[in-house]
Each structure stands twice: as structure tokens, then as C-alpha cells.
DNA sequence: CGCATTTGACCGGCGC
DNA sequence: GCGCCGGTCAAATGCG
């Protein structure tokens, strides 16, 4: 019956989820969490940019790990074919002798993210659906009088099919959900993650089982971002950006991340780091990050947001010792083409 | 008072 | 065709 099919689907998702989960954990536990002794020249550690705008950081949030991650199940159109990187593609992107863990990864773009928990059948919607419909129709006039009960009176303007912008996601180990990236965001929605194993309680002001939707507040800038907690590790925040800013960062507070919309490319001259604009990292395949300098990673996919604009001269360890920097180590970067249509 | 957030309803795509 | 579900809207509410 319906339940069985739903269960099937759930099984599929769960299986896929576990696959990616394992991988993500591998990533998280890989040596990349701690930077290699001698970082490649094109790899620079990030300062602890997040903590400044964050609420008083709990003792456990001493490490902020930034991990570009899978977004295949995030803002992809529902039912869209996930991009699965073939072993060949993997090899081309991840020769990575320094990252043996990555070599073991086979499924890079999984139909399910660790956060996209398998959905359960909302049987409550099915029970008495028709009756509810009728009741709704009958009570429509009455409801019109009850303004309080009607949240939407105007028809929505969704005639046109929305175009999906290229998306970019990364994982950040932080207890702060909404990271300050230098832009101003307005929260326009929040959804509970279905079947989330995480607590639905709000802890420290954050709902660990909720997914938040933000939009850039700048006029005409349609950049959106989605923030959710990883179901695997609640300390990991998965942030997914969609679109590109058409304006400079309104605020670049000291120590904050300036995700600049620099059309000239990566590594724009600012005091912050730059999020790669979608058109600049459009590639045919997903990408993996490898610390190996031989991987010409930055030449093909130069996520300047991973590189400080002003290259740090000091060894990361020294910076860490000063408590100024914390390592943000990309362990995996996957970028997916936006839906073509 | 203005802006940001909350939150339930609604829309539309996709799978079955 | 129907139901599920992700994403979005917009009134209500909160907050400085």
C-alpha cells in the first residue's frame, strides 16, 4: 500500500543518507580537520571569522571547521538526478595521495544529504483529506470574515517557473547557525526537517531540527541561503548559497566573512574572503577538494572563500596559538550544476 | 515606528 | 490524479 511504498522510498533515502553520512564523517574525522603541517601555497587558513558575530560561544565551539559539502539534495529540484562522480572523474579531481580517505569515496553527490532526513508518511494528511476539503469549501465564506484565520488573501504570483541559480554549499562546524558572511540576510522561512533524529527542542536558541531560509536584503539581489544542522553531527552547520550577489558586501566587519560578489573572479582585493560566484565555478562535474598542490584545484575551482585575501604569512599553528585563527579546512568540495532549464 | 523574525498556509514539482 | 514535500509567501508578532 502507500505505507510500503513510502517505506521503500525511505529506505532508499536512508541508505543513501548513510552512505553520505559515512563519508562526511570520514571527512570530518580525516586529517584535514587539522591542517597539514605544510599547507599548500594556495591554501590558507581562515581566521575565526564566525565567532565575532556569534552569540557567546560555548566552550565546545572552539573549532570552526569549514567543509564544502554536498548539496545535491539541498536545493536541487525535487527528483532531480543527482550527480554521481564516476571513479574516473574522481581520479581526475582527487589524485590526492594526501587524502586517501577521499579516494575511498564513491558517492559524492548523494540523493540525500545528512540533513535531509528520510521523510515519513504524514498519514495525518491523508486521513479525512476529502472531508477536510469539503469543509474548507463550505467554510470558505465564513473564513473570509475571519481575517485572523486567513494568513493569505491575495493570490500568489508564481506564474513563472523559477530559475534555479547555481548553488554552493559548505559545512561549518559551529554552534552558530547563521554565520555572519558580511551580507545582510532576512529570514523568510523555516521548515522542520522531517524525521530528524535531532532534538526538536531549541537549544541555545537554535532549533537543531529546523531548516532556515534566508534572502539577501539588498534590493534586486536574489541571493538566498539555506542553513540547517547536520543530522549526523549537530555541531555542523550546512549552509547552502544560491545565486550571486550583485552588490558589494554591505558590511565587512573586522573578522567577519565578506562574501563578495566580485565578478572579476576569486581573490578579490578586500579584507575578507570571497565566495566563488556561480558562473565562475560552473563545471561539468562535482569537485573535491584536495590539499595536494598538484591538483591545480585553485586554478580550476578557486574558492577564494577558502583563501584569505591577504595570504597569511605566519604559520597556522602560530596563529592558532594566538587564538586568532582557527582552522577552516575544506575536506570536500562539491559543486553541482544548477538545473539547466 | 520600522525592520526582522516567526509561523502557518499555500504553491508547484515530482514520485507513485 | 493524488499526495508528499521543499520552498515561499505574508500576516502576525517581536524587538530595538
Short mmCIF file of C-alpha atoms (C1' of nucleotides) in Angstrom, two decimals:
data_model
loop_
_atom_site.label_atom_id
_atom_site.label_comp_id
_atom_site.label_asym_id
_atom_site.label_seq_id
_atom_site.Cartn_x
_atom_site.Cartn_y
_atom_site.Cartn_z
CA UNK A 1 0.00 0.00 0.00
CA UNK A 2 1.07 3.53 0.43
CA UNK A 3 3.00 2.89 3.53
CA UNK A 4 5.07 0.23 1.90
CA UNK A 5 5.99 2.49 -0.95
CA UNK A 6 6.83 5.23 1.40
CA UNK A 7 8.90 2.88 3.40
CA UNK A 8 10.67 1.82 0.28
CA UNK A 9 11.45 5.35 -0.58
CA UNK A 10 12.52 5.99 2.92
CA UNK A 11 14.78 3.03 2.82
CA UNK A 12 16.36 4.30 -0.31
CA UNK A 13 16.93 7.68 1.18
CA UNK A 14 18.21 6.26 4.37
CA UNK A 15 20.63 4.07 2.53
CA UNK A 16 21.87 6.98 0.54
CA UNK A 17 21.97 9.06 3.62
CA UNK A 18 24.04 6.58 5.45
CA UNK A 19 26.43 6.43 2.58
CA UNK A 20 26.98 10.11 2.60
CA UNK A 21 26.88 10.18 6.32
CA UNK A 22 29.73 7.81 6.48
CA UNK A 23 31.61 9.82 4.02
CA UNK A 24 31.03 13.03 5.79
CA UNK A 25 32.15 11.55 8.98
CA UNK A 26 35.18 10.30 7.25
CA UNK A 27 35.75 13.79 6.06
CA UNK A 28 35.19 15.23 9.42
CA UNK A 29 37.49 12.78 11.03
CA UNK A 30 40.04 12.94 8.35
CA UNK A 31 43.33 14.55 8.87
CA UNK A 32 42.13 17.57 7.03
CA UNK A 33 40.42 18.76 10.09
CA UNK A 34 43.79 19.66 11.27
CA UNK A 35 45.72 21.30 8.52
CA UNK A 36 48.66 19.55 7.04
CA UNK A 37 51.97 20.52 8.54
CA UNK A 38 52.88 22.37 5.42
CA UNK A 39 49.81 23.73 3.78
CA UNK A 40 49.94 24.15 0.06
CA UNK A 41 50.73 27.58 -1.15
CA UNK A 42 47.23 28.11 -2.32
CA UNK A 43 45.70 27.05 0.87
CA UNK A 44 45.42 29.48 3.66
CA UNK A 45 43.80 29.02 6.94
CA UNK A 46 40.86 31.07 7.79
CA UNK A 47 40.63 33.16 10.85
CA UNK A 48 37.92 32.51 13.24
CA UNK A 49 35.67 34.82 11.46
CA UNK A 50 32.48 33.39 12.67
CA UNK A 51 32.80 33.83 16.30
CA UNK A 52 32.64 37.58 16.26
CA UNK A 53 29.09 37.79 15.17
CA UNK A 54 28.11 34.80 17.12
CA UNK A 55 26.48 34.66 20.44
CA UNK A 56 28.77 33.95 23.29
CA UNK A 57 30.49 30.86 22.03
CA UNK A 58 30.06 27.85 24.16
CA UNK A 59 33.20 26.20 25.34
CA UNK A 60 32.78 23.48 22.80
CA UNK A 61 32.82 25.78 19.84
CA UNK A 62 36.48 26.32 19.84
CA UNK A 63 36.92 24.86 16.45
CA UNK A 64 35.16 26.00 13.36
CA UNK A 65 35.70 23.72 10.52
CA UNK A 66 34.57 24.79 7.16
CA UNK A 67 33.81 21.97 4.88
CA UNK A 68 32.36 22.44 1.47
CA UNK A 69 29.89 19.72 1.19
CA UNK A 70 27.29 18.00 -0.74
CA UNK A 71 24.31 19.99 -1.81
CA UNK A 72 22.77 17.55 -4.13
CA UNK A 73 19.76 17.04 -2.01
CA UNK A 74 19.54 20.54 -0.87
CA UNK A 75 18.26 22.97 -3.38
CA UNK A 76 18.10 20.63 -6.23
CA UNK A 77 14.81 20.32 -7.81
CA UNK A 78 12.90 17.51 -6.35
CA UNK A 79 13.56 14.28 -8.04
CA UNK A 80 16.41 15.72 -9.96
CA UNK A 81 19.13 13.36 -10.90
CA UNK A 82 21.96 13.60 -8.52
CA UNK A 83 25.37 13.96 -9.95
CA UNK A 84 27.42 10.95 -9.20
CA UNK A 85 31.03 11.34 -9.88
CA UNK A 86 32.48 8.41 -11.61
CA UNK A 87 35.72 6.90 -10.42
CA UNK A 88 37.42 8.43 -13.39
CA UNK A 89 36.13 11.80 -12.53
CA UNK A 90 37.17 11.28 -9.02
CA UNK A 91 40.62 10.44 -10.08
CA UNK A 92 40.87 13.50 -12.17
CA UNK A 93 39.86 15.62 -9.27
CA UNK A 94 41.28 13.68 -6.43
CA UNK A 95 44.61 12.18 -7.10
CA UNK A 96 45.18 13.02 -3.52
CA UNK A 97 47.80 10.77 -2.14
CA UNK A 98 47.50 13.03 0.80
CA UNK A 99 43.88 12.26 1.10
CA UNK A 100 43.45 8.55 0.99
CA UNK A 101 40.16 8.87 2.65
CA UNK A 102 38.74 10.76 -0.21
CA UNK A 103 39.82 8.13 -2.58
CA UNK A 104 37.53 5.74 -0.94
CA UNK A 105 34.58 7.93 -1.57
CA UNK A 106 32.47 6.72 -4.35
CA UNK A 107 29.24 8.52 -3.99
CA UNK A 108 29.88 12.17 -3.89
CA UNK A 109 26.59 13.60 -4.72
CA UNK A 110 24.15 11.62 -2.84
CA UNK A 111 20.46 11.89 -3.30
CA UNK A 112 20.24 12.66 0.32
CA UNK A 113 22.25 14.88 2.46
CA UNK A 114 22.91 14.01 6.03
CA UNK A 115 20.38 16.63 6.85
CA UNK A 116 17.71 15.62 4.51
CA UNK A 117 16.34 13.06 6.74
CA UNK A 118 14.18 10.44 5.31
CA UNK A 119 10.68 11.59 5.30
CA UNK A 120 7.93 9.73 6.88
CA UNK A 121 4.45 9.33 5.75
CA UNK A 122 2.32 12.08 7.04
CA UNK A 123 -0.68 9.95 7.37
CA UNK A 124 -2.50 12.65 9.18
CA UNK A 125 -2.81 14.47 5.90
CA UNK A 126 -4.43 11.54 4.30
CA UNK A 127 -6.97 10.83 6.93
CA UNK A 128 -10.09 12.68 6.15
CA UNK A 129 -8.49 14.67 3.42
CA UNK A 130 -11.58 14.79 1.33
CA UNK A 131 -13.75 15.68 4.21
CA UNK A 132 -11.44 18.48 5.05
CA UNK A 133 -11.57 19.72 1.53
CA UNK A 134 -15.32 19.87 1.60
CA UNK A 135 -15.37 21.53 4.90
CA UNK A 136 -12.89 24.02 3.64
CA UNK A 137 -15.02 24.80 0.64
CA UNK A 138 -18.08 25.21 2.73
CA UNK A 139 -16.46 27.37 5.24
CA UNK A 140 -14.72 29.50 2.74
CA UNK A 141 -17.13 32.34 3.06
CA UNK A 142 -17.05 32.20 6.77
CA UNK A 143 -13.36 32.22 6.77
CA UNK A 144 -13.30 35.32 4.69
CA UNK A 145 -14.87 37.08 7.58
CA UNK A 146 -12.31 35.73 9.89
CA UNK A 147 -9.28 37.63 8.89
CA UNK A 148 -7.31 36.25 11.71
CA UNK A 149 -7.61 32.76 10.44
CA UNK A 150 -6.61 33.63 6.96
CA UNK A 151 -3.00 34.38 6.51
CA UNK A 152 -3.11 34.75 2.78
CA UNK A 153 -5.79 36.65 0.98
CA UNK A 154 -4.01 37.52 -2.20
CA UNK A 155 -3.30 35.02 -4.90
CA UNK A 156 0.30 34.27 -5.17
CA UNK A 157 2.42 35.42 -8.02
CA UNK A 158 4.09 32.26 -9.00
CA UNK A 159 3.07 32.05 -12.57
CA UNK A 160 6.58 31.80 -13.86
CA UNK A 161 8.82 28.91 -13.35
CA UNK A 162 11.59 29.95 -11.11
CA UNK A 163 15.08 29.62 -12.34
CA UNK A 164 17.47 27.89 -10.09
CA UNK A 165 20.75 29.58 -9.60
CA UNK A 166 23.88 27.57 -9.16
CA UNK A 167 24.32 26.61 -5.61
CA UNK A 168 27.21 26.29 -3.36
CA UNK A 169 27.27 24.66 -0.02
CA UNK A 170 29.70 24.13 2.72
CA UNK A 171 29.72 22.72 6.15
CA UNK A 172 30.83 24.68 9.10
CA UNK A 173 31.45 23.30 12.46
CA UNK A 174 29.88 25.85 14.63
CA UNK A 175 27.23 26.24 17.19
CA UNK A 176 26.12 29.35 15.44
CA UNK A 177 23.55 28.68 12.84
CA UNK A 178 23.55 31.89 10.94
CA UNK A 179 27.10 32.78 10.17
CA UNK A 180 27.97 36.33 9.51
CA UNK A 181 29.29 36.40 5.98
CA UNK A 182 29.26 40.12 5.57
CA UNK A 183 25.93 40.37 3.88
CA UNK A 184 22.63 41.18 5.39
CA UNK A 185 20.10 38.44 5.32
CA UNK A 186 16.45 38.29 6.05
CA UNK A 187 14.93 35.12 7.19
CA UNK A 188 11.88 34.34 5.15
CA UNK A 189 11.09 30.84 6.15
CA UNK A 190 11.79 27.92 8.33
CA UNK A 191 10.89 24.34 7.92
CA UNK A 192 11.18 21.47 10.26
CA UNK A 193 13.41 18.75 8.99
CA UNK A 194 11.27 15.74 8.53
CA UNK A 195 12.03 12.79 10.68
CA UNK A 196 15.01 14.49 12.08
CA UNK A 197 16.78 12.44 14.68
CA UNK A 198 17.85 15.65 16.23
CA UNK A 199 16.10 17.15 19.09
CA UNK A 200 13.26 19.43 18.23
CA UNK A 201 13.92 21.39 21.28
CA UNK A 202 15.51 24.72 20.92
CA UNK A 203 18.91 24.58 22.46
CA UNK A 204 20.81 27.77 22.97
CA UNK A 205 18.32 29.47 20.74
CA UNK A 206 18.83 27.12 17.86
CA UNK A 207 16.44 24.59 16.54
CA UNK A 208 18.53 21.63 15.59
CA UNK A 209 15.83 20.03 13.53
CA UNK A 210 14.86 23.09 11.56
CA UNK A 211 15.99 24.42 8.25
CA UNK A 212 16.08 28.14 7.82
CA UNK A 213 15.79 30.10 4.62
CA UNK A 214 17.43 33.46 4.20
CA UNK A 215 17.42 36.01 1.44
CA UNK A 216 19.80 38.84 0.85
CA UNK A 217 18.17 42.05 1.91
CA UNK A 218 19.77 44.15 -0.76
CA UNK A 219 17.32 45.33 -3.35
CA UNK A 220 17.49 43.35 -6.51
CA UNK A 221 19.83 40.82 -5.08
CA UNK A 222 18.17 37.49 -5.12
CA UNK A 223 20.79 35.51 -3.35
CA UNK A 224 19.41 33.02 -0.95
CA UNK A 225 20.90 30.77 1.54
CA UNK A 226 19.69 27.86 3.48
CA UNK A 227 21.00 26.92 6.85
CA UNK A 228 20.48 23.66 8.58
CA UNK A 229 22.12 21.41 11.02
CA UNK A 230 23.67 18.19 10.01
CA UNK A 231 21.75 15.31 11.38
CA UNK A 232 24.97 13.44 11.74
CA UNK A 233 26.70 15.98 13.80
CA UNK A 234 24.56 18.75 15.22
CA UNK A 235 27.65 20.81 15.65
CA UNK A 236 27.98 21.03 11.89
CA UNK A 237 26.05 23.70 10.10
CA UNK A 238 25.32 23.15 6.45
CA UNK A 239 24.98 26.42 4.62
CA UNK A 240 23.83 26.44 1.04
CA UNK A 241 24.05 29.55 -1.09
CA UNK A 242 22.08 30.10 -4.24
CA UNK A 243 22.72 32.84 -6.70
CA UNK A 244 25.26 35.55 -6.72
CA UNK A 245 25.32 38.93 -5.16
CA UNK A 246 25.05 41.89 -7.46
CA UNK A 247 26.43 44.26 -4.96
CA UNK A 248 29.43 44.55 -2.70
CA UNK A 249 29.27 43.36 0.79
CA UNK A 250 27.44 45.98 2.80
CA UNK A 251 29.33 45.19 5.90
CA UNK A 252 32.75 43.79 6.25
CA UNK A 253 33.28 43.93 9.93
CA UNK A 254 36.66 43.09 11.13
CA UNK A 255 36.86 39.43 11.42
CA UNK A 256 33.74 38.72 9.53
CA UNK A 257 33.48 36.96 6.30
CA UNK A 258 32.88 39.16 3.35
CA UNK A 259 31.28 37.09 0.71
CA UNK A 260 31.88 39.49 -2.03
CA UNK A 261 30.22 39.44 -5.32
CA UNK A 262 33.26 40.09 -7.32
CA UNK A 263 32.66 39.36 -10.91
CA UNK A 264 36.29 39.60 -11.74
CA UNK A 265 36.99 36.32 -10.14
CA UNK A 266 38.29 34.92 -7.00
CA UNK A 267 40.52 36.56 -4.60
CA UNK A 268 39.16 40.00 -4.99
CA UNK A 269 41.01 42.59 -3.09
CA UNK A 270 39.16 43.02 0.07
CA UNK A 271 39.77 42.40 3.64
CA UNK A 272 37.58 39.41 3.58
CA UNK A 273 37.37 36.32 1.61
CA UNK A 274 35.25 35.76 -1.35
CA UNK A 275 32.69 33.23 -2.09
CA UNK A 276 33.06 31.96 -5.60
CA UNK A 277 30.38 33.21 -7.82
CA UNK A 278 28.37 30.57 -9.50
CA UNK A 279 29.36 31.36 -13.02
CA UNK A 280 32.93 31.06 -12.03
CA UNK A 281 32.78 27.61 -10.74
CA UNK A 282 30.43 26.19 -13.20
CA UNK A 283 31.91 22.93 -14.22
CA UNK A 284 30.67 19.77 -15.59
CA UNK A 285 31.33 17.76 -12.54
CA UNK A 286 31.36 17.86 -8.89
CA UNK A 287 34.56 18.81 -7.24
CA UNK A 288 36.53 17.56 -4.44
CA UNK A 289 38.98 19.47 -2.51
CA UNK A 290 42.37 18.09 -2.07
CA UNK A 291 45.16 19.78 -0.22
CA UNK A 292 47.56 18.49 -2.76
CA UNK A 293 49.05 21.43 -4.61
CA UNK A 294 49.44 19.29 -7.65
CA UNK A 295 45.77 19.20 -8.05
CA UNK A 296 45.58 22.64 -9.52
CA UNK A 297 42.48 22.93 -7.52
CA UNK A 298 42.55 26.64 -7.27
CA UNK A 299 43.15 27.10 -10.91
CA UNK A 300 40.09 25.21 -11.87
CA UNK A 301 37.99 25.95 -8.93
CA UNK A 302 39.36 28.70 -6.93
CA UNK A 303 37.14 29.18 -3.99
CA UNK A 304 38.62 32.29 -2.67
CA UNK A 305 36.46 31.97 0.30
CA UNK A 306 38.81 29.26 1.23
CA UNK A 307 41.73 31.53 0.81
CA UNK A 308 42.30 34.60 2.65
CA UNK A 309 42.63 37.54 0.51
CA UNK A 310 45.82 38.50 2.14
CA UNK A 311 47.81 35.41 2.37
CA UNK A 312 48.83 34.68 5.83
CA UNK A 313 52.50 34.79 6.37
CA UNK A 314 52.51 33.21 9.74
CA UNK A 315 52.26 29.51 10.19
CA UNK A 316 48.79 28.49 11.08
CA UNK A 317 50.00 26.93 14.23
CA UNK A 318 51.36 30.19 15.38
CA UNK A 319 48.15 31.90 14.61
CA UNK A 320 46.26 29.32 16.45
CA UNK A 321 48.49 29.73 19.37
CA UNK A 322 47.48 33.30 19.49
CA UNK A 323 43.92 32.31 19.44
CA UNK A 324 43.29 34.48 16.46
CA UNK A 325 42.79 31.89 13.87
CA UNK A 326 41.01 28.70 13.76
CA UNK A 327 41.32 26.26 11.02
CA UNK A 328 38.75 26.05 8.40
CA UNK A 329 39.69 23.08 6.43
CA UNK A 330 37.82 22.16 3.35
CA UNK A 331 37.74 18.47 3.15
CA UNK A 332 35.35 18.11 0.35
CA UNK A 333 34.00 20.45 -2.16
CA UNK A 334 31.26 19.59 -4.42
CA UNK A 335 29.65 21.92 -6.75
CA UNK A 336 26.71 20.97 -8.75
CA UNK A 337 25.42 22.48 -11.84
CA UNK A 338 22.21 24.22 -11.43
CA UNK A 339 19.30 22.88 -13.24
CA UNK A 340 19.79 23.81 -16.82
CA UNK A 341 16.34 24.91 -17.58
"C1'" DC B 1 7.79 53.13 14.21
"C1'" DG B 2 10.40 50.46 11.22
"C1'" DC B 3 12.58 46.37 10.44
"C1'" DA B 4 13.42 41.49 11.38
"C1'" DT B 5 11.60 37.17 12.72
"C1'" DT B 6 8.02 33.76 13.32
"C1'" DT B 7 4.84 30.66 11.58
"C1'" DG B 8 1.02 28.52 9.31
"C1'" DA B 9 -0.78 28.40 4.73
"C1'" DC B 10 -0.02 27.90 0.12
"C1'" DC B 11 2.26 26.70 -4.41
"C1'" DG B 12 4.28 23.72 -7.54
"C1'" DG B 13 7.21 19.83 -8.85
"C1'" DC B 14 7.86 15.13 -8.55
"C1'" DG B 15 7.05 10.24 -7.50
"C1'" DC B 16 3.88 6.69 -7.19
"C1'" DG C 1 -4.60 12.04 -10.42
"C1'" DC C 2 -3.19 12.32 -5.86
"C1'" DG C 3 -0.29 13.02 -2.08
"C1'" DC C 4 4.13 14.33 -0.33
"C1'" DC C 5 7.38 17.65 0.43
"C1'" DG C 6 10.57 21.51 -0.38
"C1'" DG C 7 10.31 26.13 -0.88
"C1'" DT C 8 7.93 30.57 -0.47
"C1'" DC C 9 4.58 33.96 0.99
"C1'" DA C 10 2.77 37.21 4.04
"C1'" DA C 11 0.18 38.42 8.28
"C1'" DA C 12 1.26 38.47 12.94
"C1'" DT C 13 4.48 39.25 16.28
"C1'" DG C 14 8.75 40.71 18.41
"C1'" DC C 15 12.30 43.88 19.22
"C1'" DG C 16 15.32 47.87 19.46
#
